[in-house]
Amino acid sequence: MSESIFEEINKFNTAYAACIDGDRLEAWPNFFTDHCLYKVTTVENYEAGRPAGLIYANSKGMLSDRISALREANIYESHRYRHLIGMPLIEDGQEVIACETAFFVSRIMRGGEISMFATGKYVDELVRTASGILIKKRVVVCDSISIDTLLAIPL
């Protein structure tokens, strides 16, 4: 594993989190390939190999639709996230880079209340493109078996 791949993935994950935390959600799908998988699930479902997810999208178009729905149709209490991203554990491959990265997300409500919202890991398949790294597959594995119903914004 070369250090440059490690640094590149760290920068990528930092930019990913900054996009979400900065409420630039319309740009979030640009971190993914056109044909991708984004799934949020619990550790229990992940370890049991259950395919269903709390959030499931299998294309960049579905990710964009999700953001449009958040902005235009869904009604939820206004809030923001702040991500803390761990160091990636990388298995460098020829075509696909397999990677696991721990995360911690706090939720900041409009009134100022701050709470621990989610912890877990990203289980990724990343690909190199002419424009840099993109996510082919990101399974967000939340440590808790109970997920807050206010999961609206992507993790």
Coordinates of C-alpha atoms in Angstrom, one line a residue:
M1 CA 0.0 0.0 0.0
S2 CA 1.5 3.3 -1.0
E3 CA 1.2 6.3 1.2
S4 CA -0.3 8.4 -1.6
I5 CA -3.4 6.1 -1.7
F6 CA -3.8 6.5 2.0
E7 CA -3.5 10.3 1.7
E8 CA -5.9 10.4 -1.3
I9 CA -8.6 8.4 0.5
N10 CA -8.2 10.5 3.7
K11 CA -8.7 13.7 1.6
F12 CA -11.6 12.1 -0.2
N13 CA -13.4 11.1 3.0
T14 CA -12.7 14.6 4.5
A15 CA -14.2 16.3 1.4
Y16 CA -17.2 13.8 1.6
A17 CA -17.9 14.7 5.2
A18 CA -17.4 18.5 4.6
C19 CA -19.9 18.3 1.7
I20 CA -22.6 16.8 4.0
D21 CA -21.7 18.9 7.1
G22 CA -21.7 22.1 5.0
D23 CA -25.2 21.4 3.7
R24 CA -23.9 21.1 0.1
L25 CA -26.1 18.0 -0.4
E26 CA -26.7 18.6 -4.1
A27 CA -23.0 18.0 -4.6
W28 CA -23.0 14.8 -2.5
P29 CA -23.9 12.4 -5.4
N30 CA -20.8 13.6 -7.2
F31 CA -18.7 11.4 -4.8
F32 CA -20.3 8.3 -6.5
T33 CA -20.0 6.5 -9.8
D34 CA -23.1 6.5 -12.0
H35 CA -23.8 2.9 -11.2
C36 CA -23.2 2.7 -7.5
L37 CA -24.6 1.3 -4.2
Y38 CA -25.2 3.4 -1.2
K39 CA -26.8 1.6 1.8
V40 CA -27.3 2.5 5.4
T41 CA -27.8 -0.5 7.7
T42 CA -27.3 -1.8 11.2
V43 CA -24.4 -3.9 12.4
E44 CA -26.8 -6.7 13.2
N45 CA -28.2 -6.7 9.6
Y46 CA -24.7 -6.3 8.1
E47 CA -23.2 -9.2 10.1
A48 CA -26.2 -11.4 9.2
G49 CA -25.8 -10.6 5.5
R50 CA -29.3 -9.1 5.2
P51 CA -29.5 -7.1 2.0
A52 CA -32.2 -4.5 3.1
G53 CA -31.1 -1.1 4.3
L54 CA -32.6 1.8 6.0
I55 CA -31.5 3.9 3.1
Y56 CA -30.9 2.1 -0.3
A57 CA -29.9 3.6 -3.6
N58 CA -28.3 1.8 -6.5
S59 CA -27.5 4.7 -8.8
K60 CA -26.3 8.3 -8.8
G61 CA -29.7 9.3 -10.1
M62 CA -31.4 7.7 -7.0
L63 CA -29.0 9.7 -4.8
S64 CA -29.9 12.9 -6.5
D65 CA -33.6 12.1 -6.2
R66 CA -33.1 11.6 -2.5
I67 CA -31.6 15.0 -2.1
S68 CA -34.4 16.6 -4.2
A69 CA -36.9 14.9 -1.9
L70 CA -35.1 16.2 1.2
R71 CA -35.2 19.7 -0.2
E72 CA -38.7 19.8 -1.6
A73 CA -41.0 17.1 -0.3
N74 CA -39.8 15.7 3.1
I75 CA -40.8 17.4 6.3
Y76 CA -38.3 17.0 9.2
E77 CA -36.9 19.1 11.9
S78 CA -34.0 21.3 10.7
H79 CA -30.6 19.9 11.8
R80 CA -27.0 19.5 10.7
Y81 CA -24.3 16.9 11.1
R82 CA -20.7 17.1 12.1
H83 CA -18.6 14.1 11.0
L84 CA -15.4 12.8 12.6
I85 CA -13.8 10.4 10.2
G86 CA -11.2 7.8 11.3
M87 CA -8.2 6.6 9.4
P88 CA -9.0 4.2 6.6
L89 CA -8.1 0.5 6.6
I90 CA -7.2 0.0 3.0
E91 CA -6.9 -3.1 0.9
D92 CA -5.4 -1.8 -2.4
G93 CA -6.6 -3.6 -5.4
Q94 CA -5.9 -3.2 -9.1
E95 CA -9.4 -2.1 -10.2
V96 CA -11.2 -1.6 -6.9
I97 CA -9.9 -0.3 -3.6
A98 CA -11.6 -2.0 -0.6
C99 CA -11.6 0.2 2.4
E100 CA -13.2 0.4 5.9
T101 CA -13.3 3.7 7.7
A102 CA -14.8 4.4 11.2
F103 CA -17.1 7.5 11.6
F104 CA -18.8 9.4 14.4
V105 CA -21.6 11.8 13.6
S106 CA -23.1 14.3 16.0
R107 CA -26.4 16.0 15.2
I108 CA -26.9 19.7 15.9
M109 CA -30.6 20.7 16.1
R110 CA -31.9 24.1 15.1
G111 CA -32.3 25.1 18.8
G112 CA -28.6 24.2 19.5
E113 CA -29.0 20.8 21.1
I114 CA -26.1 18.6 20.2
S115 CA -26.2 14.8 20.4
M116 CA -24.3 11.8 19.4
F117 CA -26.3 10.6 16.4
A118 CA -24.4 7.7 14.8
T119 CA -21.2 5.8 15.0
G120 CA -20.1 3.0 12.7
K121 CA -18.0 2.3 9.7
Y122 CA -18.0 2.9 6.0
V123 CA -17.4 -0.3 4.1
D124 CA -16.3 0.9 0.7
E125 CA -15.4 -0.1 -2.8
L126 CA -13.6 2.8 -4.4
V127 CA -12.4 3.3 -7.9
R128 CA -9.9 5.5 -9.5
T129 CA -11.1 7.8 -12.3
A130 CA -9.6 10.5 -14.4
S131 CA -11.1 13.0 -11.9
G132 CA -10.0 11.1 -8.8
I133 CA -11.5 8.6 -6.5
L134 CA -15.2 7.8 -6.6
I135 CA -17.4 5.5 -4.5
K136 CA -18.6 2.4 -6.3
K137 CA -20.2 1.0 -3.2
R138 CA -20.6 2.4 0.3
V139 CA -22.3 0.5 3.0
V140 CA -22.8 2.6 6.1
V141 CA -22.8 0.1 9.0
C142 CA -24.2 1.8 12.1
D143 CA -23.0 0.3 15.4
S144 CA -26.4 0.6 17.0
I145 CA -29.3 -1.8 16.1
S146 CA -31.7 1.1 16.7
I147 CA -31.5 4.0 14.3
D148 CA -33.1 7.4 15.0
T149 CA -36.2 8.0 12.8
L150 CA -34.7 11.5 11.9
L151 CA -32.2 9.9 9.6
A152 CA -32.9 12.2 6.7
I153 CA -29.5 13.6 5.7
P154 CA -27.0 11.1 4.3
L155 CA -24.3 9.7 6.5

